[in-house]
mmCIF file of C-alpha atoms in Angstrom:
data_model
loop_
_atom_site.group_PDB
_atom_site.id
_atom_site.type_symbol
_atom_site.label_atom_id
_atom_site.label_comp_id
_atom_site.label_asym_id
_atom_site.label_seq_id
_atom_site.Cartn_x
_atom_site.Cartn_y
_atom_site.Cartn_z
ATOM 1 C CA UNK A 189 1.812 -84.691 -23.154
ATOM 2 C CA UNK A 190 -0.841 -85.905 -20.705
ATOM 3 C CA UNK A 191 0.850 -85.658 -17.295
ATOM 4 C CA UNK A 192 -1.097 -88.668 -16.016
ATOM 5 C CA UNK A 193 0.808 -90.881 -18.467
ATOM 6 C CA UNK A 194 4.229 -89.717 -17.305
ATOM 7 C CA UNK A 195 6.171 -91.765 -14.745
ATOM 8 C CA UNK A 196 6.462 -90.063 -11.373
ATOM 9 C CA UNK A 197 9.918 -88.823 -10.392
ATOM 10 C CA UNK A 198 10.775 -88.428 -6.707
ATOM 11 C CA UNK A 199 13.319 -85.658 -6.192
ATOM 12 C CA UNK A 200 15.002 -86.270 -2.845
ATOM 13 C CA UNK A 201 17.151 -83.841 -0.867
ATOM 14 C CA UNK A 202 19.075 -84.472 2.325
ATOM 15 C CA UNK A 203 19.567 -80.938 3.690
ATOM 16 C CA UNK A 204 22.136 -79.883 6.253
ATOM 17 C CA UNK A 205 23.226 -76.355 7.205
ATOM 18 C CA UNK A 206 22.625 -74.868 3.766
ATOM 19 C CA UNK A 207 20.445 -71.894 4.632
ATOM 20 C CA UNK A 208 22.171 -69.839 1.928
ATOM 21 C CA UNK A 209 21.617 -72.381 -0.854
ATOM 22 C CA UNK A 210 18.550 -74.553 -0.239
ATOM 23 C CA UNK A 211 16.031 -72.194 -1.836
ATOM 24 C CA UNK A 212 18.155 -71.936 -4.968
ATOM 25 C CA UNK A 213 18.316 -75.725 -5.078
ATOM 26 C CA UNK A 214 14.537 -76.015 -4.736
ATOM 27 C CA UNK A 215 14.039 -73.371 -7.445
ATOM 28 C CA UNK A 216 16.162 -75.433 -9.825
ATOM 29 C CA UNK A 217 13.694 -78.306 -9.344
ATOM 30 C CA UNK A 218 10.682 -76.004 -9.720
ATOM 31 C CA UNK A 219 12.185 -74.908 -13.054
ATOM 32 C CA UNK A 220 12.397 -78.452 -14.450
ATOM 33 C CA UNK A 221 10.764 -78.947 -17.839
ATOM 34 C CA UNK A 222 9.647 -82.393 -16.655
ATOM 35 C CA UNK A 223 6.238 -81.997 -15.021
ATOM 36 C CA UNK A 224 5.410 -85.029 -12.888
ATOM 37 C CA UNK A 225 7.595 -84.623 -9.810
ATOM 38 C CA UNK A 226 7.215 -85.105 -6.078
ATOM 39 C CA UNK A 227 9.659 -83.288 -3.803
ATOM 40 C CA UNK A 228 10.894 -84.887 -0.592
ATOM 41 C CA UNK A 229 13.268 -83.016 1.717
ATOM 42 C CA UNK A 230 14.607 -84.110 5.081
ATOM 43 C CA UNK A 231 16.542 -81.593 7.142
ATOM 44 C CA UNK A 232 19.110 -83.745 8.906
ATOM 45 C CA UNK A 233 19.449 -81.739 12.112
ATOM 46 C CA UNK A 234 20.594 -78.389 10.721
ATOM 47 C CA UNK A 235 21.583 -75.837 13.358
ATOM 48 C CA UNK A 236 21.061 -72.854 11.051
ATOM 49 C CA UNK A 237 17.874 -71.652 9.304
ATOM 50 C CA UNK A 238 17.817 -74.321 6.591
ATOM 51 C CA UNK A 239 14.445 -75.779 7.596
ATOM 52 C CA UNK A 240 12.873 -72.346 7.953
ATOM 53 C CA UNK A 241 14.062 -71.527 4.416
ATOM 54 C CA UNK A 242 12.476 -74.755 3.181
ATOM 55 C CA UNK A 243 9.151 -73.971 4.844
ATOM 56 C CA UNK A 244 9.132 -70.511 3.255
ATOM 57 C CA UNK A 245 8.735 -72.256 -0.113
ATOM 58 C CA UNK A 246 6.006 -74.675 0.950
ATOM 59 C CA UNK A 247 3.125 -72.894 -0.849
ATOM 60 C CA UNK A 248 4.893 -72.501 -4.178
ATOM 61 C CA UNK A 249 6.047 -76.135 -3.974
ATOM 62 C CA UNK A 250 2.488 -77.332 -3.341
ATOM 63 C CA UNK A 251 1.421 -75.576 -6.528
ATOM 64 C CA UNK A 252 4.269 -76.997 -8.627
ATOM 65 C CA UNK A 253 4.643 -80.601 -7.463
ATOM 66 C CA UNK A 254 2.396 -83.670 -7.339
ATOM 67 C CA UNK A 255 3.319 -84.170 -3.691
ATOM 68 C CA UNK A 256 5.694 -82.633 -1.156
ATOM 69 C CA UNK A 257 7.139 -83.935 2.097
ATOM 70 C CA UNK A 258 9.241 -81.640 4.292
ATOM 71 C CA UNK A 259 10.631 -83.141 7.502
ATOM 72 C CA UNK A 260 13.197 -82.206 10.140
ATOM 73 C CA UNK A 261 14.996 -84.781 12.260
ATOM 74 C CA UNK A 262 17.887 -85.086 14.674
ATOM 75 C CA UNK A 263 21.152 -85.558 12.812
ATOM 76 C CA UNK A 264 21.465 -89.139 11.548
ATOM 77 C CA UNK A 265 23.997 -88.820 8.723
ATOM 78 C CA UNK A 266 23.701 -88.915 4.955
ATOM 79 C CA UNK A 267 23.318 -92.686 4.517
ATOM 80 C CA UNK A 268 20.514 -93.122 7.041
ATOM 81 C CA UNK A 269 18.740 -90.021 5.745
ATOM 82 C CA UNK A 270 19.060 -91.269 2.159
ATOM 83 C CA UNK A 271 17.365 -94.515 3.192
ATOM 84 C CA UNK A 272 14.501 -92.558 4.745
ATOM 85 C CA UNK A 273 14.136 -90.524 1.545
ATOM 86 C CA UNK A 274 14.028 -93.710 -0.552
ATOM 87 C CA UNK A 275 11.398 -95.245 1.720
ATOM 88 C CA UNK A 276 9.226 -92.111 1.529
ATOM 89 C CA UNK A 277 9.419 -91.878 -2.265
ATOM 90 C CA UNK A 278 6.558 -93.024 -4.469
ATOM 91 C CA UNK A 279 8.149 -92.450 -7.877
ATOM 92 C CA UNK A 280 9.238 -94.915 -10.531
ATOM 93 C CA UNK A 281 12.495 -92.965 -10.571
ATOM 94 C CA UNK A 282 14.479 -91.180 -7.863
ATOM 95 C CA UNK A 283 16.511 -88.060 -8.604
ATOM 96 C CA UNK A 284 19.222 -87.178 -6.090
ATOM 97 C CA UNK A 285 20.436 -83.643 -5.464
ATOM 98 C CA UNK A 286 22.397 -82.119 -2.566
ATOM 99 C CA UNK A 287 20.941 -79.117 -0.792
ATOM 100 C CA UNK A 288 23.553 -76.733 -2.212
ATOM 101 C CA UNK A 289 23.669 -77.945 -5.836
ATOM 102 C CA UNK A 290 21.551 -77.079 -8.893
ATOM 103 C CA UNK A 291 19.870 -79.111 -11.619
ATOM 104 C CA UNK A 292 19.770 -77.750 -15.164
ATOM 105 C CA UNK A 293 16.161 -77.236 -16.387
ATOM 106 C CA UNK A 294 16.129 -80.250 -18.751
ATOM 107 C CA UNK A 295 18.072 -82.623 -16.484
ATOM 108 C CA UNK A 296 15.199 -84.782 -15.258
ATOM 109 C CA UNK A 297 13.446 -84.800 -18.647
ATOM 110 C CA UNK A 298 16.564 -86.022 -20.454
ATOM 111 C CA UNK A 299 17.414 -88.653 -17.886
ATOM 112 C CA UNK A 300 13.856 -90.005 -17.670
ATOM 113 C CA UNK A 301 13.704 -90.125 -21.469
ATOM 114 C CA UNK A 302 16.788 -92.342 -21.529
ATOM 115 C CA UNK A 303 15.679 -94.809 -18.845
ATOM 116 C CA UNK A 304 12.208 -95.109 -20.362
ATOM 117 C CA UNK A 305 13.826 -96.333 -23.583
ATOM 118 C CA UNK A 306 16.490 -98.588 -22.027
ATOM 119 C CA UNK A 307 15.207 -101.154 -19.546
ATOM 120 C CA UNK A 308 18.657 -102.686 -19.020
ATOM 121 C CA UNK A 309 19.928 -99.438 -17.448
ATOM 122 C CA UNK A 310 19.083 -98.424 -13.883
ATOM 123 C CA UNK A 311 21.101 -95.224 -13.471
ATOM 124 C CA UNK A 312 21.736 -92.314 -15.810
ATOM 125 C CA UNK A 313 23.716 -89.136 -15.218
ATOM 126 C CA UNK A 314 25.119 -86.154 -17.098
ATOM 127 C CA UNK A 315 28.213 -84.034 -16.622
ATOM 128 C CA UNK A 316 28.571 -81.377 -13.899
ATOM 129 C CA UNK A 317 29.753 -77.830 -14.333
ATOM 130 C CA UNK A 318 31.492 -76.382 -11.271
ATOM 131 C CA UNK A 319 30.126 -73.321 -9.470
ATOM 132 C CA UNK A 320 31.477 -71.348 -6.533
ATOM 133 C CA UNK A 321 29.658 -70.282 -3.359
ATOM 134 C CA UNK A 322 28.041 -67.428 -5.281
ATOM 135 C CA UNK A 323 26.800 -69.644 -8.105
ATOM 136 C CA UNK A 324 29.402 -68.399 -10.604
ATOM 137 C CA UNK A 325 30.671 -70.970 -13.115
ATOM 138 C CA UNK A 326 34.332 -71.752 -12.538
ATOM 139 C CA UNK A 327 36.948 -74.451 -13.150
ATOM 140 C CA UNK A 328 39.641 -76.436 -11.337
ATOM 141 C CA UNK A 329 43.392 -76.271 -11.523
ATOM 142 C CA UNK A 330 45.373 -79.479 -10.980
ATOM 143 C CA UNK A 331 44.885 -79.219 -7.197
ATOM 144 C CA UNK A 332 41.128 -78.558 -7.534
ATOM 145 C CA UNK A 333 41.489 -74.930 -6.572
ATOM 146 C CA UNK A 334 38.886 -72.691 -8.164
ATOM 147 C CA UNK A 335 39.958 -70.588 -11.134
ATOM 148 C CA UNK A 336 37.825 -68.477 -13.446
ATOM 149 C CA UNK A 337 39.830 -68.493 -16.675
ATOM 150 C CA UNK A 338 38.708 -71.488 -18.746
ATOM 151 C CA UNK A 339 41.849 -71.554 -20.879
ATOM 152 C CA UNK A 340 44.001 -72.031 -17.761
ATOM 153 C CA UNK A 341 41.860 -74.832 -16.319
ATOM 154 C CA UNK A 342 43.125 -78.364 -15.827
ATOM 155 C CA UNK A 343 39.560 -79.610 -15.359
ATOM 156 C CA UNK A 344 36.720 -77.700 -17.006
ATOM 157 C CA UNK A 345 33.965 -79.951 -15.615
ATOM 158 C CA UNK A 346 33.638 -82.626 -12.964
ATOM 159 C CA UNK A 347 33.544 -85.151 -15.791
ATOM 160 C CA UNK A 348 36.969 -83.933 -16.918
ATOM 161 C CA UNK A 349 38.342 -84.488 -13.419
ATOM 162 C CA UNK A 350 36.840 -87.986 -13.272
ATOM 163 C CA UNK A 351 38.315 -88.785 -16.731
ATOM 164 C CA UNK A 352 34.991 -90.147 -17.880
ATOM 165 C CA UNK A 353 35.760 -89.927 -21.597
ATOM 166 C CA UNK A 354 38.805 -92.136 -21.090
ATOM 167 C CA UNK A 355 36.519 -94.832 -19.669
ATOM 168 C CA UNK A 356 34.412 -94.968 -22.826
ATOM 169 C CA UNK A 357 32.051 -97.940 -22.709
ATOM 170 C CA UNK A 358 33.521 -98.960 -19.361
ATOM 171 C CA UNK A 359 31.747 -96.096 -17.614
ATOM 172 C CA UNK A 360 29.681 -97.433 -14.737
ATOM 173 C CA UNK A 361 31.064 -100.975 -14.941
ATOM 174 C CA UNK A 362 31.605 -102.654 -11.594
ATOM 175 C CA UNK A 363 35.215 -103.524 -12.411
ATOM 176 C CA UNK A 364 36.051 -99.833 -12.825
ATOM 177 C CA UNK A 365 33.816 -98.498 -10.064
ATOM 178 C CA UNK A 366 35.539 -100.895 -7.676
ATOM 179 C CA UNK A 367 38.681 -98.747 -7.944
ATOM 180 C CA UNK A 368 36.744 -95.662 -6.869
ATOM 181 C CA UNK A 369 33.606 -93.723 -7.678
ATOM 182 C CA UNK A 370 33.497 -92.060 -11.092
ATOM 183 C CA UNK A 371 29.772 -91.230 -11.201
ATOM 184 C CA UNK A 372 29.093 -87.444 -11.206
ATOM 185 C CA UNK A 373 26.277 -85.808 -9.258
ATOM 186 C CA UNK A 374 22.669 -85.376 -10.312
ATOM 187 C CA UNK A 375 21.794 -88.933 -11.246
ATOM 188 C CA UNK A 376 18.423 -90.570 -11.782
ATOM 189 C CA UNK A 377 17.862 -94.122 -10.483
ATOM 190 C CA UNK A 378 15.201 -96.669 -11.367
ATOM 191 C CA UNK A 379 13.712 -97.291 -7.925
ATOM 192 C CA UNK A 380 12.961 -100.981 -8.437
ATOM 193 C CA UNK A 381 16.714 -101.746 -8.570
ATOM 194 C CA UNK A 382 16.791 -101.345 -4.784
ATOM 195 C CA UNK A 383 14.753 -104.549 -4.507
ATOM 196 C CA UNK A 384 17.915 -106.336 -5.686
ATOM 197 C CA UNK A 385 20.630 -104.172 -4.182
ATOM 198 C CA UNK A 386 19.168 -103.215 -0.844
ATOM 199 C CA UNK A 387 19.849 -99.704 0.415
ATOM 200 C CA UNK A 388 22.628 -97.863 2.269
ATOM 201 C CA UNK A 389 24.449 -99.524 5.151
ATOM 202 C CA UNK A 390 26.220 -97.619 7.934
ATOM 203 C CA UNK A 391 29.203 -99.953 7.559
ATOM 204 C CA UNK A 392 29.822 -98.413 4.116
ATOM 205 C CA UNK A 393 30.092 -94.678 4.899
ATOM 206 C CA UNK A 394 30.781 -93.560 1.309
ATOM 207 C CA UNK A 395 27.121 -94.136 0.567
ATOM 208 C CA UNK A 396 27.023 -92.802 -3.002
ATOM 209 C CA UNK A 397 29.959 -94.949 -4.138
ATOM 210 C CA UNK A 398 28.643 -97.974 -2.254
ATOM 211 C CA UNK A 399 25.200 -97.760 -3.827
ATOM 212 C CA UNK A 400 26.649 -97.199 -7.299
ATOM 213 C CA UNK A 401 28.663 -100.397 -6.829
ATOM 214 C CA UNK A 402 25.519 -102.305 -5.895
ATOM 215 C CA UNK A 403 23.635 -100.997 -8.933
ATOM 216 C CA UNK A 404 26.543 -101.911 -11.233
ATOM 217 C CA UNK A 405 26.293 -105.532 -10.072
ATOM 218 C CA UNK A 406 22.821 -105.883 -11.536
ATOM 219 C CA UNK A 407 22.304 -103.261 -14.242
ATOM 220 C CA UNK A 408 23.983 -100.859 -16.641
ATOM 221 C CA UNK A 409 24.847 -97.234 -15.875
ATOM 222 C CA UNK A 410 24.743 -94.544 -18.567
ATOM 223 C CA UNK A 411 26.659 -91.290 -18.958
ATOM 224 C CA UNK A 412 25.084 -88.526 -21.061
ATOM 225 C CA UNK A 413 27.865 -86.319 -22.412
ATOM 226 C CA UNK A 414 26.245 -82.980 -21.630
ATOM 227 C CA UNK A 415 26.178 -80.662 -18.629
ATOM 228 C CA UNK A 416 22.965 -81.343 -16.685
ATOM 229 C CA UNK A 417 24.045 -80.280 -13.210
ATOM 230 C CA UNK A 418 25.865 -77.544 -11.292
ATOM 231 C CA UNK A 419 28.151 -78.863 -8.548
ATOM 232 C CA UNK A 420 28.924 -76.267 -5.890
ATOM 233 C CA UNK A 421 32.508 -76.244 -4.643
ATOM 234 C CA UNK A 422 33.243 -74.435 -1.381
ATOM 235 C CA UNK A 423 35.115 -74.852 1.871
ATOM 236 C CA UNK A 424 32.726 -77.435 3.355
ATOM 237 C CA UNK A 425 33.047 -80.073 0.608
ATOM 238 C CA UNK A 426 33.747 -83.430 2.290
ATOM 239 C CA UNK A 427 35.923 -84.565 -0.629
ATOM 240 C CA UNK A 428 38.517 -81.920 0.330
ATOM 241 C CA UNK A 429 39.234 -83.704 3.617
ATOM 242 C CA UNK A 430 41.873 -86.167 2.436
ATOM 243 C CA UNK A 431 42.578 -88.127 5.617
ATOM 244 C CA UNK A 432 38.905 -88.471 6.457
ATOM 245 C CA UNK A 433 38.053 -89.551 2.905
ATOM 246 C CA UNK A 434 40.742 -92.252 3.005
ATOM 247 C CA UNK A 435 39.236 -93.675 6.201
ATOM 248 C CA UNK A 436 35.750 -93.663 4.667
ATOM 249 C CA UNK A 437 37.129 -95.321 1.537
ATOM 250 C CA UNK A 438 38.861 -98.064 3.526
ATOM 251 C CA UNK A 439 35.716 -98.809 5.551
ATOM 252 C CA UNK A 440 33.526 -98.896 2.458
ATOM 253 C CA UNK A 441 35.771 -101.196 0.430
ATOM 254 C CA UNK A 442 36.200 -103.478 3.439
ATOM 255 C CA UNK A 443 32.441 -103.855 3.740
ATOM 256 C CA UNK A 444 32.083 -104.318 -0.012
ATOM 257 C CA UNK A 445 34.638 -107.124 0.085
ATOM 258 C CA UNK A 446 32.665 -108.735 2.914
ATOM 259 C CA UNK A 447 29.566 -108.577 0.722
ATOM 260 C CA UNK A 448 31.422 -110.124 -2.204
ATOM 261 C CA UNK A 449 32.414 -113.089 -0.027
ATOM 262 C CA UNK A 450 28.688 -113.794 0.456
ATOM 263 C CA UNK A 451 27.551 -113.066 -3.109
ATOM 264 C CA UNK A 452 25.903 -115.557 -5.424
ATOM 265 C CA UNK A 453 27.899 -114.721 -8.534
ATOM 266 C CA UNK A 454 25.316 -116.336 -10.785
ATOM 267 C CA UNK A 455 23.008 -113.400 -10.058
ATOM 268 C CA UNK A 456 25.384 -110.489 -10.641
ATOM 269 C CA UNK A 457 27.672 -109.143 -13.346
ATOM 270 C CA UNK A 458 30.827 -111.220 -13.795
ATOM 271 C CA UNK A 459 32.968 -108.182 -12.940
ATOM 272 C CA UNK A 460 32.046 -108.711 -9.291
ATOM 273 C CA UNK A 461 33.568 -112.194 -9.406
ATOM 274 C CA UNK A 462 36.811 -110.846 -10.902
ATOM 275 C CA UNK A 463 37.137 -108.269 -8.136
ATOM 276 C CA UNK A 464 36.414 -110.890 -5.491
ATOM 277 C CA UNK A 465 39.069 -113.273 -6.824
ATOM 278 C CA UNK A 466 41.784 -110.679 -7.094
ATOM 279 C CA UNK A 467 40.769 -109.125 -3.799
ATOM 280 C CA UNK A 468 41.657 -112.445 -2.164
ATOM 281 C CA UNK A 469 45.114 -112.275 -3.707
ATOM 282 C CA UNK A 470 45.802 -108.639 -2.854
ATOM 283 C CA UNK A 471 44.894 -107.779 0.719
ATOM 284 C CA UNK A 472 45.089 -104.021 0.396
ATOM 285 C CA UNK A 473 42.905 -102.953 -2.478
ATOM 286 C CA UNK A 474 44.151 -99.357 -2.413
ATOM 287 C CA UNK A 475 47.569 -100.345 -3.820
ATOM 288 C CA UNK A 476 45.993 -101.437 -7.104
ATOM 289 C CA UNK A 477 44.214 -98.137 -7.654
ATOM 290 C CA UNK A 478 44.570 -97.110 -11.305
ATOM 291 C CA UNK A 479 46.276 -100.417 -12.108
ATOM 292 C CA UNK A 480 43.277 -102.532 -13.111
ATOM 293 C CA UNK A 481 42.321 -102.524 -16.760
ATOM 294 C CA UNK A 482 39.988 -104.740 -18.738
ATOM 295 C CA UNK A 483 40.456 -105.023 -22.506
ATOM 296 C CA UNK A 484 39.115 -106.941 -25.477
ATOM 297 C CA UNK A 485 41.470 -108.142 -28.203
ATOM 298 C CA UNK A 486 40.870 -109.697 -31.608
ATOM 299 C CA UNK A 487 43.626 -111.348 -33.599
ATOM 300 C CA UNK A 488 43.814 -114.279 -36.024
ATOM 301 C CA UNK A 489 40.123 -115.131 -35.556
ATOM 302 C CA UNK A 490 40.496 -115.257 -31.791
ATOM 303 C CA UNK A 491 38.656 -112.834 -29.523
ATOM 304 C CA UNK A 492 39.932 -112.517 -25.964
ATOM 305 C CA UNK A 493 38.847 -110.668 -22.841
ATOM 306 C CA UNK A 494 41.949 -109.881 -20.764
ATOM 307 C CA UNK A 495 42.276 -108.433 -17.275
ATOM 308 C CA UNK A 496 45.469 -106.417 -16.652
ATOM 309 C CA UNK A 497 46.460 -106.061 -13.013
ATOM 310 C CA UNK A 498 49.790 -104.952 -11.534
ATOM 311 C CA UNK A 499 51.570 -105.676 -14.795
ATOM 312 C CA UNK A 500 50.122 -109.180 -15.129
ATOM 313 C CA UNK A 501 47.612 -110.378 -17.689
ATOM 314 C CA UNK A 502 44.795 -112.830 -17.017
ATOM 315 C CA UNK A 503 42.726 -114.230 -19.877
ATOM 316 C CA UNK A 504 39.134 -114.159 -18.641
ATOM 317 C CA UNK A 505 37.510 -115.539 -21.750
ATOM 318 C CA UNK A 506 38.637 -116.705 -25.205
ATOM 319 C CA UNK A 507 36.368 -117.132 -28.203
ATOM 320 C CA UNK A 508 37.329 -118.644 -31.564
ATOM 321 C CA UNK A 509 35.642 -116.870 -34.453
ATOM 322 C CA UNK A 510 34.622 -118.420 -37.765
ATOM 323 C CA UNK A 511 36.529 -117.645 -40.946
ATOM 324 C CA UNK A 512 33.391 -116.350 -42.637
#
């Protein structure tokens, strides 16, 4: 295919203290079967040799990519750095990858192919295999400890842990994302969606979940049931820090509820209105975690959309069908 006709993809990396992994991450982007890529990396104040390792690959990256930008800055945090990466990007699509993770060779090609064919979707993602600090494929037990025997694993992929298959067609819906993030890593975003959603805000420190919520208000999100990404699990993973994660969750949902109170619900998906209404009834959103469900029923020529919350049922919409 003529590369000039392909949409440009901006691969963006916020790097921090990953001197042992960053070159492997960059090599996984070099190895992409999709050709038209620009690579943008910001070192967010690393105190190790991360930036030096990035610069070592500058020549090979210039040969492979349409454009490269390598910058180092004083530490500003993931959300602020992500905003800078978005603002620097020139692509129709943005592909996000952490500086210690790996993209499978066909990841960008498959995700671009989907979004090019489906204008009503603005984010697409595949499943993640789990790798250890040495890049060896492994699995999780019930406590997310690494194990290497697949038959003994409670969760074989990140998608298993997130229970994505149980969500079915509800994957990526605002109503379900509102309970907590269930989007794996390695996703591709249609950049123009940020014109509607805005970008990260420091008042919502769980930036990936916050931005996924904003996207779900305006567009669909797609899950491709195949492993397209390698998620590295080691002692520095933020998601292992339970108390800290709870604080970040509380701050993010508080800010999201503030946004909902100012939202014009005519412009967003109706799920946002449901969450706003029930958020006013229940002050502490965390107590309803895993207790919100949204179902469709059809019986006796009546089709109903019902919201189940804390054992109660609320009929959102009822439609009478013809007898034909």
